[in-house]
Every structure is written in structure tokens, then in C-alpha cells.
Amino acid sequence: MADHHAAIKSDGKQLLLTTSDASIRFHAIWLLDNSSDADTRDPYNGQRLITMQDLPTDVTITDAVVDGDVLHLTFTPGDKTCQFSIDWLLNNGYDTQPHTFQPHLRANAKTWNSGLAKQVPTDDLTRLRNDDAARRNWLFSIRQFGFAKVTNLPTKDGSLFDVVALFGYVRETNYGRKFEVRTEINPTNLAYTGLGLQAHTDNPYRDPVPTLQILACLENSASGGENMVVDGFAAALRLRAENPEGFDLLARYTARFSYAGESGVRLSSKRPMIELATDGELVSVRFNSRSIAPFVDVPFDEMEAYYAAYRHLSDIIDDPDMEVTFKLAPGEAFIVDNTRVLHARKGYSGAGNRWLQGCYADKDGLLSTLAALEHQKETANEPA
């Protein structure tokens, strides 16, 4: 039996929970607010049934009893009794040291460089459809690396939607539910030419930006046209190591992006090239030299240093040691986290055919599907 103890502190305003491994404090108002009883949360969907106005302004704990792995608390006013799993409290504890602002990766993310080319996460579409463990592992790789490949797609129009169906839904834009990537006369976007493209994130002129992009190959007999991907988080952290002042400039000031390449469309946004959360977590990288607009949010005295930092980041992104290069064969596709991973294309000749189709999707659907599959695995492993 686990050794757990609970003690009421600060005249009932706080609770000290002690286990064999930790001592952790909770506030009474936080505990009451996070009760899972049927009056507070819907027992079927878990959504809250109360607002802050329903909570007393002067909440105190009057009784605390540990029974095995369950904590029973009574609150006043109202003499309301609630139950909490000790494991749940430990997993949701907030009694930690204050956050220090240190740029860092989000949980379960792992940076990479050209070495990933030897172990690109890849799986077969049929297996991903029929094997939950395979799909879970593939989605985990996307969360970890921001990038993965799929093989054995039908080489037909719209087959890339089969990839999106593994986890979520297509996000439609002015380019449609999908867009064609092949040479056009008078193209509305440089992606529709045979020119090489620097590694970039897509659509930085949107807010919110599409968080996932899928590119699927239907034909590829042209010479050249290899795809490349670069880990934007690795590039940002390398910039910080080599030029901390430059990193700070790109994270502190907003860049502007715009697109007006077709009739009836004028898109613009302003976000930092390197976006950080308030605790320093890397949120996103936006980098697209084709869509950059004039910088007007950088002070005059720092503009030259800002451009130097922008050039430094660009040099890192262009470093061959940062890129994974591959040539898609018909029936292959790849997916990138568009808030993190930059993608590129080498130039290709007019001989032969190169036809890719692309679409966008949203990362919340992917993360939700992954979380559900992980929960399914955990509950399946629970003892009867």
C-alpha cells in the first residue's frame, strides 16, 4: 500500500500532500475548481458545468482524509466533499520552482539534422490504416521530429487525402482543398515553376498558419526536383548558440509577411520569425523569403543587427548539414509540421514530368488522434 499523507495548512487555504517520493502543495480554490464530481463536470464529456462565479470567494478545506490512493476533501462554505486520485494530483501538480525564461523544446520534441536521412520515419499507408500501433508510432514520430513519410499511396488524383484521413481533416484555403505542384505558364505562385526553392515554411502570411502540410507524388520522371526538409527548431537553437543577440532580435520583433498573387486575395500577417511562449518554449518558426514584407516593427537603431540575424538564420537553414534530401517516387508522400519544419525543392528540368499534389491540415487533429491512441494503449495495459 502506498504511503500518502494529507495535511491542511494556512487555515484551510492550502493542502500539503506527502507521498514516499514527493511533497506537493495545492490551494483550496484550485482543488475545488478542479473537482470531477457530477455537479462540476459532465460525467460523459468531462466539460465544466460551472463558472468562476459559482465558486465561493473564500474557500477553505475543513477535512482531508487519505484512503489508499484516493484523497477525500471537504470544503466550506457548503460542506462539499470531493474525491481526487493521488496519481492525478501528482500528475497535475504545480508546486514547482518559478519558470526561468530559457528557450527550450516542447515535450516529446527532438531536434535533428542531415543524420535523420538514415532513419526517416516511414510507413505503408495500408498498414497505417489497419494497425493502430503502427499509426500511433507514425504519429508519435511526427510529434517528435515534425516530419514523416508515407509509401504505397494510389497514384491517382486526391490520394493525399488518404493520409489526412489517418488523423484529421483537410484545411481548405484559397488554393482549394488541394493544390497542384507542377510547372505552369504565368504561375500564381513560384511553387508552380521548375525553379529551386529555398527551405521555407508555407503560408506565413496566414494567421493562423496551416500547421500541417502534405505533399504526395503522382509522377516524377523529371531530372532533379529533389525535396529537402530542415528542422526549424534545430536551426533556431543553433542560431541562439552561435548568435544569442541575433536570436533575441528575431524572437523579440515581429516580421511581416504578405501574399497577393491572385485576384481577390490579399493575405498578411505579423509574427516573429522565431516565436516563443512566455516560458521560453519554442512555438513556431516562420521563414519564407518569397513572402516577406517590409520590416516596419524593428527600431531604426536595431535594423542592421536584425538583418544580420536574419542572414545568419538563412545561412544556417542553407547549410547542407541541416537538411534531409530525398526524391519522392510516385505513390510516396511526406508530411511536415509547418510551424516547425521547413521544406524545399531543388530545381528541375523541362524534360520528363513532375506532378505533386499538396494540401493542408491542422495539428490539433493529429495530436488528438495520437493522444487517443496512446490512451487506448495505456488502458489496454491496465490490470483487470
Coordinates of C-alpha atoms in Angstrom, one line a residue:
M1 CA 0.0 0.0 0.0
A2 CA 1.4 3.4 -1.0
D3 CA 2.2 5.7 1.9
H4 CA 0.3 9.0 1.4
H5 CA -0.5 11.8 3.9
A6 CA -2.5 15.0 3.6
A7 CA -2.3 17.9 6.0
I8 CA -4.4 21.1 6.0
K9 CA -2.3 24.3 6.1
S10 CA -2.7 28.1 6.2
D11 CA -6.1 28.0 8.0
G12 CA -7.6 25.7 5.3
K13 CA -6.3 27.7 2.4
Q14 CA -3.7 25.1 1.4
L15 CA -3.2 21.4 1.4
L16 CA 0.1 19.6 1.8
L17 CA 0.2 16.2 0.1
T18 CA 3.1 13.9 1.1
T19 CA 4.0 10.7 -0.7
S20 CA 7.0 8.4 -0.5
D21 CA 8.6 10.4 -3.3
A22 CA 7.4 14.0 -3.0
S23 CA 5.7 16.7 -1.0
I24 CA 3.5 19.0 -3.0
R25 CA 1.2 21.9 -2.1
F26 CA -2.2 22.8 -3.5
H27 CA -4.5 25.8 -3.0
A28 CA -8.0 25.1 -1.8
I29 CA -9.6 27.2 -4.6
W30 CA -7.6 25.2 -7.2
L31 CA -8.7 21.9 -5.7
L32 CA -12.4 22.9 -5.6
D33 CA -12.2 24.3 -9.1
N34 CA -10.8 21.0 -10.4
S35 CA -13.2 18.7 -8.7
S36 CA -14.6 16.0 -11.0
D37 CA -17.9 15.5 -9.3
A38 CA -21.1 15.4 -11.3
D39 CA -22.0 19.0 -10.2
T40 CA -18.8 20.4 -11.5
R41 CA -18.1 18.3 -14.7
D42 CA -20.3 16.5 -17.0
P43 CA -19.7 12.7 -16.4
Y44 CA -19.9 11.9 -20.1
N45 CA -17.8 14.6 -21.8
G46 CA -15.8 16.0 -19.0
Q47 CA -16.8 19.6 -19.7
R48 CA -17.2 22.1 -16.9
L49 CA -20.7 22.9 -15.6
I50 CA -19.7 25.8 -13.5
T51 CA -18.1 29.2 -14.0
M52 CA -15.9 31.2 -11.6
Q53 CA -19.0 33.0 -10.3
D54 CA -20.2 29.6 -9.0
L55 CA -17.1 29.2 -6.8
P56 CA -17.1 30.7 -3.3
T57 CA -14.7 33.6 -2.9
D58 CA -13.4 32.4 0.4
V59 CA -12.8 28.6 0.0
T60 CA -11.2 26.6 2.8
I61 CA -10.6 22.9 3.4
T62 CA -12.2 21.6 6.6
D63 CA -11.3 17.9 6.3
A64 CA -8.7 15.8 4.4
V65 CA -8.7 12.0 4.5
V66 CA -6.4 9.7 2.5
D67 CA -8.0 6.3 1.7
G68 CA -5.5 4.2 -0.2
D69 CA -4.8 6.1 -3.5
V70 CA -7.8 8.4 -3.1
L71 CA -7.9 11.8 -1.3
H72 CA -11.3 12.9 0.2
L73 CA -11.6 16.6 0.9
T74 CA -14.4 18.6 2.4
F75 CA -14.7 22.3 1.6
T76 CA -16.5 25.2 3.2
P77 CA -18.8 27.1 2.6
G78 CA -21.3 24.4 1.6
D79 CA -19.6 21.3 3.2
K80 CA -19.0 20.0 -0.3
T81 CA -17.0 16.7 -0.4
C82 CA -14.8 15.8 -3.4
Q83 CA -12.5 12.9 -4.2
F84 CA -9.2 13.1 -6.0
S85 CA -6.9 10.4 -7.3
I86 CA -3.5 10.7 -5.8
D87 CA -1.9 9.9 -9.1
W88 CA -4.0 12.6 -10.8
L89 CA -2.8 15.2 -8.2
L90 CA 0.8 14.2 -8.7
N91 CA 0.5 14.4 -12.5
N92 CA -1.2 17.8 -12.3
G93 CA 0.9 19.4 -9.5
Y94 CA 2.1 23.0 -10.0
D95 CA 4.2 23.3 -6.8
T96 CA 7.4 23.8 -8.8
Q97 CA 10.1 26.5 -9.0
P98 CA 9.1 29.6 -11.0
H99 CA 9.8 29.3 -14.7
T100 CA 13.1 30.7 -15.8
F101 CA 13.0 32.1 -19.3
Q102 CA 15.2 29.6 -21.2
P103 CA 14.4 28.8 -24.8
H104 CA 13.6 25.1 -25.0
L105 CA 11.8 22.4 -27.0
R106 CA 8.2 21.3 -26.2
A107 CA 7.7 17.9 -24.6
N108 CA 8.4 14.9 -26.8
A109 CA 10.2 17.0 -29.5
K110 CA 13.7 16.1 -30.7
T111 CA 15.9 18.1 -33.0
W112 CA 17.7 16.6 -36.0
N113 CA 19.9 17.4 -38.9
S114 CA 21.1 15.6 -42.0
G115 CA 21.7 12.4 -40.0
L116 CA 18.0 11.8 -39.9
A117 CA 18.2 10.8 -43.6
K118 CA 19.4 7.3 -42.4
Q119 CA 16.2 6.8 -40.3
V120 CA 13.4 8.9 -41.8
P121 CA 10.2 7.8 -40.1
T122 CA 8.2 6.0 -42.8
D123 CA 5.3 3.6 -43.0
D124 CA 3.0 2.0 -45.5
L125 CA -0.5 3.5 -46.0
T126 CA -2.3 0.2 -45.8
R127 CA -0.6 -0.7 -42.6
L128 CA -1.3 2.7 -41.1
R129 CA -5.0 2.3 -41.9
N130 CA -5.2 -1.2 -40.3
D131 CA -2.7 -1.2 -37.5
D132 CA -3.3 1.2 -34.5
A133 CA 0.2 0.5 -33.1
A134 CA 1.8 1.4 -36.4
R135 CA -0.3 4.5 -36.8
R136 CA 0.4 5.5 -33.2
N137 CA 4.2 5.2 -33.7
W138 CA 4.0 7.1 -37.0
L139 CA 2.0 10.0 -35.4
F140 CA 4.5 10.0 -32.5
S141 CA 7.3 10.4 -35.0
I142 CA 5.6 13.5 -36.4
R143 CA 5.2 14.9 -33.0
Q144 CA 8.8 14.1 -32.2
F145 CA 10.5 15.2 -35.4
G146 CA 7.8 17.2 -37.2
F147 CA 8.3 15.1 -40.3
A148 CA 7.4 11.7 -41.7
K149 CA 6.9 9.8 -45.0
V150 CA 4.2 7.5 -46.3
T151 CA 4.5 4.9 -49.0
N152 CA 2.1 2.8 -51.1
L153 CA -0.4 5.6 -51.9
P154 CA -2.5 5.1 -55.0
T155 CA -1.1 7.2 -57.9
K156 CA -4.4 9.0 -58.5
D157 CA -5.9 12.4 -58.1
G158 CA -6.7 13.2 -54.4
S159 CA -4.9 10.2 -52.9
L160 CA -3.1 12.6 -50.4
F161 CA -6.5 12.9 -48.6
D162 CA -6.0 9.3 -47.5
V163 CA -3.0 10.5 -45.5
V164 CA -5.1 13.2 -43.8
A165 CA -7.8 10.7 -43.0
L166 CA -5.3 8.9 -40.8
F167 CA -5.7 11.6 -38.2
G168 CA -8.0 14.5 -39.1
Y169 CA -9.4 16.8 -41.7
V170 CA -8.2 18.9 -44.7
R171 CA -7.9 22.6 -44.1
E172 CA -9.2 24.4 -47.2
T173 CA -7.6 27.7 -48.4
N174 CA -7.8 30.0 -51.4
Y175 CA -5.7 27.3 -53.1
G176 CA -8.6 24.9 -52.7
R177 CA -8.8 21.6 -50.8
K178 CA -5.7 20.6 -52.6
F179 CA -3.2 22.3 -55.0
E180 CA -1.1 21.0 -57.9
V181 CA 2.7 21.4 -57.8
R182 CA 3.8 21.3 -61.4
T183 CA 5.0 23.8 -64.0
E184 CA 2.5 26.4 -65.1
I185 CA 2.7 29.3 -67.5
N186 CA 2.3 32.7 -65.7
P187 CA 2.0 30.9 -62.3
T188 CA 0.2 32.5 -59.3
N189 CA 2.9 31.1 -57.1
L190 CA 6.6 30.3 -57.6
A191 CA 6.0 26.7 -56.4
Y192 CA 4.4 26.1 -59.8
T193 CA 7.6 26.6 -61.7
G194 CA 10.7 24.5 -62.2
L195 CA 12.8 26.9 -60.0
G196 CA 14.6 25.6 -57.0
L197 CA 13.1 26.9 -53.7
Q198 CA 14.9 27.7 -50.5
A199 CA 13.7 25.9 -47.5
H200 CA 10.7 27.7 -46.1
T201 CA 7.5 27.3 -44.1
D202 CA 4.3 27.6 -46.1
N203 CA 1.8 30.4 -45.9
P204 CA 3.4 32.6 -43.2
Y205 CA 1.1 35.3 -44.4
R206 CA -1.9 33.5 -42.8
D207 CA -2.9 33.8 -39.2
P208 CA -3.4 31.1 -38.1
V209 CA -0.9 29.5 -40.3
P210 CA -1.7 26.0 -41.6
T211 CA 0.0 23.7 -39.1
L212 CA 0.5 20.6 -41.3
Q213 CA 1.3 20.2 -44.9
I214 CA 1.1 17.0 -47.0
L215 CA 2.8 16.6 -50.4
A216 CA 2.1 13.5 -52.5
C217 CA 3.8 12.4 -55.7
L218 CA 1.8 11.1 -58.7
E219 CA 4.6 11.5 -61.3
N220 CA 8.3 12.2 -61.1
S221 CA 10.3 11.4 -64.2
A222 CA 11.9 14.9 -64.4
S223 CA 15.6 15.3 -63.7
G224 CA 16.2 17.0 -60.4
G225 CA 13.4 18.3 -58.2
E226 CA 14.5 16.5 -55.0
N227 CA 12.7 17.5 -51.9
M228 CA 14.5 18.7 -48.8
V229 CA 13.4 19.3 -45.2
V230 CA 15.1 21.3 -42.4
D231 CA 14.3 21.3 -38.7
G232 CA 13.5 24.9 -38.0
F233 CA 13.7 24.3 -34.2
A234 CA 17.3 23.0 -34.6
A235 CA 18.1 26.0 -36.8
A236 CA 16.8 28.4 -34.2
L237 CA 18.6 26.8 -31.3
R238 CA 21.8 26.7 -33.4
L239 CA 21.4 30.4 -34.1
R240 CA 21.0 31.0 -30.3
A241 CA 24.2 29.1 -29.6
E242 CA 26.2 31.0 -32.3
N243 CA 24.5 34.4 -32.0
P244 CA 22.3 34.9 -28.9
E245 CA 21.7 38.5 -29.6
G246 CA 20.5 37.7 -33.1
F247 CA 18.2 35.0 -31.8
D248 CA 16.8 37.6 -29.4
L249 CA 16.1 40.1 -32.1
L250 CA 14.3 37.6 -34.3
A251 CA 12.2 36.4 -31.3
R252 CA 11.5 39.9 -30.0
Y253 CA 10.3 41.8 -33.1
T254 CA 7.6 40.8 -35.5
A255 CA 8.3 40.2 -39.1
R256 CA 5.6 40.9 -41.7
F257 CA 4.5 38.5 -44.5
S258 CA 2.1 39.1 -47.4
Y259 CA 0.6 37.5 -50.5
A260 CA -1.5 39.0 -53.2
G261 CA -0.7 36.6 -56.1
E262 CA -4.2 36.1 -57.4
S263 CA -7.3 38.1 -57.9
G264 CA -9.5 38.7 -54.8
V265 CA -6.8 37.5 -52.4
R266 CA -4.7 39.8 -50.2
L267 CA -3.2 38.0 -47.2
S268 CA -0.9 39.4 -44.5
S269 CA 0.3 38.6 -41.0
K270 CA 2.8 39.8 -38.5
R271 CA 4.6 37.3 -36.2
P272 CA 8.2 36.8 -35.1
M273 CA 10.3 34.6 -37.2
I274 CA 11.1 32.7 -34.0
E275 CA 8.0 32.6 -31.8
L276 CA 8.4 31.7 -28.1
A277 CA 5.9 31.0 -25.4
T278 CA 6.1 33.0 -22.2
D279 CA 8.1 30.2 -20.5
G280 CA 10.6 30.1 -23.4
E281 CA 9.2 27.1 -25.2
L282 CA 9.7 27.2 -29.0
V283 CA 6.3 27.6 -30.5
S284 CA 7.0 28.1 -34.2
V285 CA 9.4 29.3 -36.9
R286 CA 8.1 31.3 -39.8
F287 CA 10.7 31.7 -42.6
N288 CA 9.8 32.4 -46.2
S289 CA 11.9 34.8 -48.2
R290 CA 9.4 34.8 -51.1
S291 CA 6.6 36.1 -48.9
I292 CA 8.5 38.5 -46.6
A293 CA 7.1 42.1 -46.5
P294 CA 9.0 45.2 -45.4
F295 CA 10.1 45.1 -41.8
V296 CA 8.4 48.1 -40.1
D297 CA 8.3 46.9 -36.5
V298 CA 12.1 46.9 -35.8
P299 CA 13.5 50.1 -34.3
F300 CA 15.8 52.1 -36.5
D301 CA 18.8 51.5 -34.3
E302 CA 18.4 47.7 -34.4
M303 CA 17.5 47.2 -38.1
E304 CA 21.0 46.5 -39.3
A305 CA 21.5 43.9 -36.5
Y306 CA 18.1 42.4 -37.3
Y307 CA 19.1 41.9 -40.9
A308 CA 22.4 40.4 -39.8
A309 CA 20.5 37.9 -37.6
Y310 CA 18.1 37.2 -40.5
R311 CA 21.0 36.5 -42.8
H312 CA 22.6 34.3 -40.1
L313 CA 19.5 32.2 -39.7
S314 CA 19.2 31.9 -43.5
D315 CA 22.8 30.7 -43.7
I316 CA 22.1 28.0 -41.1
I317 CA 19.0 26.9 -43.0
D318 CA 21.0 26.6 -46.2
D319 CA 23.8 24.6 -44.6
P320 CA 23.7 21.1 -46.2
D321 CA 24.4 19.6 -42.8
M322 CA 21.0 20.7 -41.7
E323 CA 18.9 19.2 -44.5
V324 CA 17.5 15.8 -45.3
T325 CA 17.1 15.3 -49.0
F326 CA 15.1 12.7 -50.9
K327 CA 13.3 12.3 -54.2
L328 CA 9.7 11.2 -53.9
A329 CA 8.7 8.3 -56.1
P330 CA 5.1 8.0 -57.4
G331 CA 2.9 6.7 -54.6
E332 CA 5.0 8.4 -51.9
A333 CA 4.1 11.4 -49.7
F334 CA 5.6 13.3 -46.8
I335 CA 4.0 15.4 -44.1
V336 CA 5.6 18.3 -42.2
D337 CA 4.7 20.3 -39.1
N338 CA 4.5 23.6 -40.8
T339 CA 5.1 25.5 -37.6
R340 CA 8.5 23.8 -37.3
V341 CA 9.9 22.0 -40.3
L342 CA 10.9 24.0 -43.4
H343 CA 10.7 22.2 -46.8
A344 CA 12.4 23.0 -50.1
R345 CA 12.9 21.8 -53.6
K346 CA 15.8 21.6 -55.9
G347 CA 15.3 22.9 -59.5
Y348 CA 14.3 20.5 -62.2
S349 CA 14.5 20.5 -66.0
G350 CA 11.7 20.6 -68.5
A351 CA 12.4 17.0 -69.6
G352 CA 10.0 14.4 -68.1
N353 CA 7.1 15.0 -65.8
R354 CA 6.9 16.1 -62.2
W355 CA 3.4 16.2 -60.6
L356 CA 2.8 16.5 -56.9
Q357 CA -0.3 17.4 -55.1
G358 CA -0.4 19.2 -51.7
C359 CA -2.9 20.0 -49.1
Y360 CA -3.0 21.4 -45.5
A361 CA -4.4 20.1 -42.3
D362 CA -4.4 21.1 -38.6
K363 CA -2.1 19.7 -36.0
D364 CA -4.7 19.6 -33.2
G365 CA -6.4 16.8 -35.0
L366 CA -3.2 14.8 -35.3
L367 CA -2.3 15.4 -31.6
S368 CA -5.8 14.4 -30.6
T369 CA -5.7 11.2 -32.5
L370 CA -2.3 10.4 -31.1
A371 CA -3.4 11.1 -27.6
A372 CA -6.4 8.9 -28.1
L373 CA -4.3 6.0 -29.4
E374 CA -1.8 6.5 -26.5
H375 CA -4.7 6.4 -24.0
Q376 CA -6.1 3.3 -25.7
K377 CA -2.7 1.6 -25.2
E378 CA -2.4 2.7 -21.6
T379 CA -5.9 1.5 -20.7
A380 CA -5.4 -1.8 -22.5
N381 CA -2.3 -2.4 -20.4
E382 CA -4.1 -1.7 -17.1
P383 CA -4.6 -4.7 -14.8
A384 CA -8.1 -6.1 -14.6

